Amino acid sequence: MKNIIIDKIETIFDATSIFSDIIKSAEDDVVIIDFSAANFIRNHFLSILGMALEIVQNRGINVEIIKPKSTKVLNSMKKINFLSVFCDEDNNDDTYKTMVKYTNIPLKNNSLVLQEFYSYFITQFMGKVENLSPKLQKKILQKIFELFSNVFRHSDSALGLFCSGQFYPSQNKFNFTIVDNGVTIRRNVNRYLSQQFIKNRTIQEKLLGKKFENIDAVESIKWALEDENSTTGAGGLGLSLLMELIKISQGSIEIISGNGYYGIRNSKEVTKELKKSFEGTIISIELNTHSGSYYFLGEEKGNG
Amino acid sequence: MVKINVMDVIGTTIAMSTEDGKKLFELLFKNIKESHKVELSFDGIDMLISHFLNESIGKLYEKFENWDILDQVIEYKDIDSDDLELLKEKVIPTAKNHFKEVKKIEKINKSILND
């Protein structure tokens, strides 16, 4: 039996540290996730935890959840539909419509799930989040789908992707985290670059025996965020469009893939090499939900 | 003018996947090759993702030499102004840049082989 006590999940690193603890569990074990003392949980990071629990459950490990004593934490975890997936608990009504529920989307044959997610998102938030115009809502949803599309194409993640999110109307913020357990960005980018290298090598380079040199995890993430790069050929715009939105709205982004960390906060870029590698990719975004922050929505504002 | 409705081709309101992009690409390719002008309607499409546009329209720039004609041959209908901007300002220029590079490298390698 393994007991994991969770008192807070405030940062992406709190979530990845719990993730590592959970997936290290031995076969045929029982993992007890003890939220009883939890006093602060950033709900959008629950997708990371959820994926860890799904991974161990798939290995035949039983998961038991001890619910939070704090009513506030308990209710928000019920509202995001997290507890009902892993223990006997009803979902709470999301009266103020602030949560993007914990969702698992398979990589293949997902068109119904995607249509459902689209309808859910639109009906959940349309006109309900202060300052969030319909046009901006659609734009945010489009960026989420761009992220999904990226995972579908590159991750090869056996369990698909996991996501969760939350609007914070009083702060005009929207947080969303998507995670997969597939091929890391570094591996994908180096595979693509080495193929391109071989394909485009001149005959002289071939004769001189010029070899491809791998780039590290952080450089790979940066490469994937650039405008024209894609590991499937022409025009990998998905992530660069997201970056554009983050820059315009002065939002933030954190990406962990393998042992690479890349973040932008307050328009400053932060990168580091992590000691513990994450087997997969996490992309966590924070967008400003005040339409005034987006110059391209000015036309809509003027008309409205 | 041949009329093509994206939703009829892909059978979903979410235009996103590689496979669906390829279905539309095949149809566009066939019609343009036969010198037909195309009216492409996005009526009923809820969500349009850049990758779908890369696969269906961006990749046409690999197949045809005359890009000026290609720019004019498809008329876009019932498309959100932001999505049209995404297509015309991002997807198509990115595809042109990419295939220009590919062709340049192919030319260099060919000329080296011929030397």
XYZ file of C-alpha atoms in Angstrom:
419
model
C 0.000 0.000 0.000
C 1.277 3.419 -0.916
C 0.001 6.606 0.647
C 0.449 9.885 -1.183
C -0.537 12.960 0.762
C -1.522 16.004 -1.254
C -1.897 19.264 0.638
C -1.628 21.640 -2.279
C -1.177 21.790 -6.039
C -0.167 25.314 -6.793
C 2.453 25.025 -9.510
C 3.130 22.771 -12.461
C 6.065 21.315 -10.493
C 3.780 20.380 -7.551
C 1.710 18.442 -10.088
C 4.647 16.734 -11.814
C 6.179 15.747 -8.483
C 2.914 14.020 -7.469
C 2.751 12.489 -10.954
C 6.195 10.892 -10.437
C 5.197 9.560 -7.008
C 2.061 7.958 -8.393
C 3.588 6.266 -11.428
C 6.445 4.837 -9.358
C 3.890 2.601 -7.592
C 4.637 -1.110 -7.673
C 2.473 -3.612 -9.562
C -0.633 -4.957 -7.784
C -0.302 -2.258 -5.191
C -3.027 -0.018 -3.814
C -2.363 3.680 -4.173
C -4.107 5.942 -1.697
C -4.326 9.556 -2.766
C -4.974 11.480 0.391
C -6.474 14.908 -0.243
C -7.823 15.236 3.323
C -5.455 18.074 4.243
C -5.616 19.754 0.838
C -6.211 23.459 1.142
C -5.328 24.721 -2.323
C -5.695 22.892 -5.609
C -5.314 24.575 -8.976
C -7.967 22.592 -10.760
C -6.488 22.898 -14.226
C -3.477 20.830 -13.054
C -5.776 17.908 -12.157
C -5.386 16.637 -15.730
C -1.750 15.771 -14.855
C -2.796 13.879 -11.752
C -5.645 12.197 -13.584
C -3.308 10.885 -16.261
C -1.010 9.415 -13.597
C -3.969 7.645 -11.989
C -5.169 6.322 -15.354
C -1.661 4.990 -16.080
C -1.441 3.040 -12.816
C -5.022 1.803 -13.085
C -4.128 0.440 -16.507
C -1.323 -1.506 -14.850
C -3.875 -3.158 -12.560
C -3.137 -0.978 -9.558
C -6.111 0.023 -7.430
C -6.577 3.679 -6.655
C -8.336 4.943 -3.559
C -9.102 8.585 -2.986
C -9.462 10.238 0.416
C -11.540 13.330 -0.219
C -10.588 16.838 0.910
C -11.967 18.000 4.266
C -12.103 21.565 3.034
C -15.577 22.113 1.558
C -14.205 24.671 -0.869
C -11.612 22.280 -2.277
C -14.054 19.358 -2.282
C -16.692 21.327 -4.174
C -14.321 22.599 -6.808
C -12.952 19.093 -7.387
C -16.527 17.869 -7.767
C -17.360 20.702 -10.147
C -14.501 19.819 -12.458
C -15.779 16.196 -12.598
C -12.487 14.817 -11.280
C -13.619 12.915 -8.196
C -16.434 11.038 -9.926
C -13.900 9.443 -12.289
C -11.775 7.970 -9.505
C -14.121 7.464 -6.566
C -17.748 7.170 -5.626
C -18.685 10.825 -5.754
C -21.265 12.852 -7.636
C -20.304 15.801 -9.771
C -21.355 19.155 -8.423
C -23.358 21.618 -10.418
C -20.978 24.178 -11.822
C -23.396 27.010 -11.018
C -21.060 29.853 -11.935
C -19.849 28.037 -15.054
C -16.146 28.422 -14.507
C -14.753 24.919 -15.034
C -13.639 23.056 -18.122
C -14.286 19.558 -16.866
C -11.570 16.914 -16.575
C -11.689 15.172 -19.962
C -9.854 12.307 -21.610
C -9.818 12.338 -25.418
C -8.526 9.357 -27.420
C -6.195 10.021 -30.339
C -8.253 8.105 -32.892
C -11.968 7.875 -33.740
C -12.595 10.934 -31.642
C -14.850 12.996 -33.834
C -17.924 12.484 -31.617
C -15.941 13.259 -28.448
C -14.605 16.428 -30.074
C -18.039 17.568 -31.198
C -19.296 16.912 -27.681
C -16.410 18.884 -26.175
C -17.112 21.749 -28.571
C -20.824 21.898 -27.630
C -19.991 21.558 -23.940
C -17.523 24.447 -24.043
C -19.849 26.739 -26.002
C -22.946 26.078 -23.874
C -20.966 26.107 -20.636
C -19.478 29.558 -21.100
C -21.476 31.482 -23.698
C -22.272 34.813 -22.080
C -21.519 33.525 -18.599
C -17.964 34.622 -17.963
C -17.630 38.316 -17.348
C -15.764 40.218 -20.060
C -15.503 37.117 -22.235
C -16.989 37.993 -25.604
C -18.367 35.227 -27.861
C -15.612 35.939 -30.349
C -12.874 35.622 -27.748
C -14.488 32.484 -26.379
C -14.392 30.940 -29.853
C -10.781 32.053 -30.254
C -9.778 30.406 -26.968
C -11.595 27.213 -27.925
C -9.862 27.247 -31.307
C -6.459 27.437 -29.583
C -7.447 24.517 -27.361
C -8.320 22.522 -30.476
C -4.994 23.536 -32.034
C -3.346 21.998 -28.960
C -5.443 18.851 -29.311
C -4.525 18.616 -32.983
C -0.866 18.847 -32.068
C -1.156 15.968 -29.592
C -3.161 13.826 -32.042
C -0.456 14.153 -34.672
C 2.742 13.966 -32.690
C 2.315 12.206 -29.368
C 1.324 8.636 -30.194
C 0.090 8.618 -26.593
C -1.534 5.269 -25.771
C -4.075 6.799 -23.398
C -4.810 9.832 -25.525
C -4.789 13.277 -23.977
C -6.109 14.650 -20.707
C -7.216 18.215 -20.110
C -8.860 20.449 -17.558
C -9.309 24.159 -17.155
C -10.814 26.967 -15.192
C -11.925 30.553 -15.691
C -11.209 33.019 -12.895
C -13.676 35.818 -13.750
C -12.569 38.130 -10.943
C -8.985 38.022 -12.217
C -9.931 37.913 -15.909
C -7.876 34.764 -16.344
C -8.366 31.432 -18.026
C -6.101 28.508 -17.192
C -5.967 25.312 -19.163
C -3.658 22.319 -19.005
C -3.303 19.541 -21.530
C -1.108 16.513 -20.976
C -0.152 13.348 -22.823
C 1.976 10.339 -22.092
C 3.465 9.985 -25.543
C 6.559 10.773 -27.543
C 8.359 13.852 -26.209
C 8.839 17.002 -28.266
C 12.606 16.403 -28.260
C 12.257 12.968 -29.793
C 9.767 14.127 -32.411
C 11.765 17.187 -33.399
C 15.071 15.322 -33.625
C 13.479 12.525 -35.621
C 12.118 15.069 -38.089
C 15.309 17.144 -38.241
C 17.494 14.089 -38.801
C 15.206 12.917 -41.632
C 15.364 16.380 -43.174
C 19.135 16.424 -42.703
C 19.532 13.129 -44.571
C 17.110 14.193 -47.292
C 18.647 17.610 -47.852
C 22.307 16.728 -47.371
C 24.338 17.810 -50.360
C 26.500 15.255 -52.119
C 29.620 16.982 -50.779
C 28.285 16.737 -47.216
C 27.519 13.078 -47.806
C 31.036 12.432 -49.071
C 32.513 14.239 -46.089
C 30.389 12.056 -43.798
C 28.636 14.995 -42.122
C 26.441 13.677 -39.320
C 23.259 15.000 -37.736
C 23.592 16.402 -34.239
C 20.614 16.126 -31.879
C 19.309 19.265 -30.227
C 18.400 19.247 -26.522
C 14.897 19.250 -24.995
C 14.655 23.028 -24.472
C 15.910 23.829 -27.980
C 13.446 21.289 -29.364
C 10.522 23.004 -27.625
C 11.666 26.386 -28.942
C 11.946 24.919 -32.426
C 8.391 23.531 -32.219
C 7.039 26.955 -31.238
C 8.459 28.731 -34.271
C 6.183 29.869 -37.040
C 6.974 27.525 -39.871
C 8.216 24.436 -38.142
C 6.323 21.228 -37.963
C 7.371 17.675 -37.524
C 4.920 16.555 -40.194
C 5.971 18.815 -43.021
C 4.727 22.164 -44.176
C 3.363 24.734 -41.788
C 3.247 23.624 -38.176
C 1.284 26.654 -37.136
C -0.689 25.248 -34.215
C 1.715 26.117 -31.423
C 2.923 29.355 -32.988
C -0.665 30.630 -33.219
C -1.063 29.898 -29.535
C 2.127 31.790 -28.761
C 0.805 34.740 -30.719
C -2.327 34.823 -28.565
C -0.276 34.564 -25.386
C 1.980 37.433 -26.419
C -0.949 39.637 -27.451
C -2.906 39.036 -24.247
C 0.183 39.085 -22.016
C -0.736 35.606 -20.939
C 1.669 32.894 -19.911
C 2.638 29.415 -20.972
C 4.552 26.541 -19.409
C 5.684 23.521 -21.365
C 7.321 20.435 -19.927
C 8.395 17.671 -22.265
C 11.031 15.093 -21.344
C 13.587 17.005 -19.352
C 12.859 20.334 -21.003
C 11.027 23.214 -19.365
C 10.000 26.298 -21.294
C 7.922 29.118 -19.903
C 6.802 32.644 -20.688
C 5.510 34.830 -17.878
C 5.289 38.630 -17.873
C 6.727 38.545 -21.403
C 9.917 36.928 -20.090
C 11.201 33.601 -21.370
C 12.372 31.057 -18.794
C 13.986 27.761 -19.765
C 15.618 25.010 -17.764
C 16.784 21.461 -17.954
C 14.896 19.344 -15.436
C 16.570 16.753 -13.236
C 13.537 14.484 -13.472
C 12.290 13.771 -16.947
C 8.549 13.776 -17.666
C 7.496 10.952 -19.975
C 5.240 12.927 -22.243
C 4.293 16.546 -22.677
C 2.407 19.083 -20.590
C 1.259 22.399 -21.989
C -0.305 24.778 -19.510
C -1.591 28.163 -20.579
C -2.968 31.229 -18.888
C -4.891 33.679 -21.063
C -6.323 37.048 -20.261
C -10.102 36.896 -20.713
C -10.704 40.599 -20.974
C -11.549 41.279 -24.605
C -9.820 44.670 -24.349
C -6.488 42.838 -24.183
C -6.832 41.626 -27.754
C -6.369 44.282 -30.386
C -7.823 42.075 -33.103
C -11.156 41.965 -31.240
C -11.478 45.732 -31.412
C -13.812 45.532 -34.374
C -16.186 43.291 -32.447
C -16.045 45.607 -29.425
C -16.873 48.576 -31.622
C -19.872 46.786 -33.076
C -21.081 45.506 -29.761
C -17.574 26.526 -61.197
C -17.674 23.395 -59.034
C -19.302 23.786 -55.628
C -17.774 21.852 -52.738
C -19.134 21.882 -49.208
C -16.449 21.016 -46.645
C -18.911 19.467 -44.209
C -20.292 17.151 -46.893
C -16.769 15.975 -47.663
C -15.578 15.333 -44.104
C -18.899 14.470 -42.423
C -18.176 16.411 -39.221
C -18.440 20.010 -38.020
C -14.871 19.967 -36.662
C -12.366 20.396 -39.497
C -9.235 19.205 -37.812
C -7.755 15.828 -38.676
C -5.090 14.877 -41.207
C -7.400 12.282 -42.773
C -10.218 14.783 -43.293
C -7.753 17.310 -44.668
C -6.542 14.710 -47.166
C -10.109 13.927 -48.277
C -10.671 17.575 -49.141
C -7.225 17.850 -50.719
C -7.955 14.953 -53.113
C -11.192 16.539 -54.230
C -9.664 19.985 -54.709
C -6.645 18.532 -56.500
C -8.828 16.572 -58.929
C -11.009 19.564 -59.780
C -8.159 22.040 -60.151
C -6.232 19.571 -62.305
C -9.259 19.381 -64.572
C -9.116 23.196 -64.776
C -12.320 23.747 -62.819
C -12.774 26.778 -60.619
C -13.978 25.805 -57.149
C -16.438 27.458 -54.781
C -15.494 26.069 -51.378
C -18.151 26.512 -48.706
C -17.466 26.129 -44.969
C -21.152 26.324 -44.116
C -21.873 24.268 -40.962
C -18.223 24.026 -39.907
C -17.905 24.950 -36.216
C -14.160 24.689 -35.856
C -11.385 25.107 -38.376
C -7.851 24.149 -37.373
C -4.636 25.262 -39.093
C -3.437 21.690 -39.618
C -6.599 20.862 -41.591
C -5.966 23.882 -43.816
C -2.317 22.848 -44.256
C -3.336 19.364 -45.348
C -6.222 20.344 -47.612
C -5.153 23.659 -49.155
C -1.500 24.289 -48.175
C -0.375 21.053 -49.825
C -1.882 22.065 -53.172
C 1.139 24.373 -53.466
C 3.361 21.306 -53.643
C 1.406 19.919 -56.585
C 0.942 22.938 -58.838
C 3.645 25.086 -60.383
C 1.639 28.216 -61.110
C 0.894 29.649 -57.686
C -0.681 32.855 -59.019
C -3.405 30.817 -60.721
C -3.760 28.591 -57.661
C -4.325 31.687 -55.513
C -7.301 32.621 -57.679
C -8.874 29.274 -58.457
C -10.656 28.679 -55.139
C -13.386 31.017 -53.974
C -14.018 30.759 -50.233
C -17.591 31.021 -48.955
C -19.254 31.008 -45.526
C -15.939 31.276 -43.735
C -15.329 33.354 -40.613
C -13.166 36.411 -41.367
C -10.541 35.297 -38.805
C -10.352 31.855 -40.385
C -9.985 33.356 -43.853
C -7.192 35.532 -42.499
C -5.549 32.460 -40.976
C -5.701 30.756 -44.376
C -4.513 33.681 -46.474
C -2.034 35.317 -44.113
C -0.541 32.260 -42.439
C -1.300 28.880 -43.990
C -0.784 29.725 -47.680
C 2.344 31.909 -47.221
C 3.859 29.242 -44.935
C 3.156 26.530 -47.511
C 4.664 28.688 -50.275
C 7.817 29.308 -48.227
C 8.132 25.642 -47.379
C 7.683 24.331 -50.914
C 9.927 27.064 -52.317
C 12.693 25.787 -50.018
C 11.992 22.149 -50.933
C 12.172 22.973 -54.654
C 15.378 24.982 -54.155
C 17.107 22.063 -52.421
C 15.894 19.605 -55.073
C 17.311 21.933 -57.757
C 20.697 22.221 -56.003
C 20.977 18.445 -55.634
C 19.957 17.921 -59.272
C 22.537 20.424 -60.531
C 25.268 18.764 -58.429
C 24.317 15.374 -59.881
C 24.460 16.779 -63.409
C 27.912 18.326 -62.878
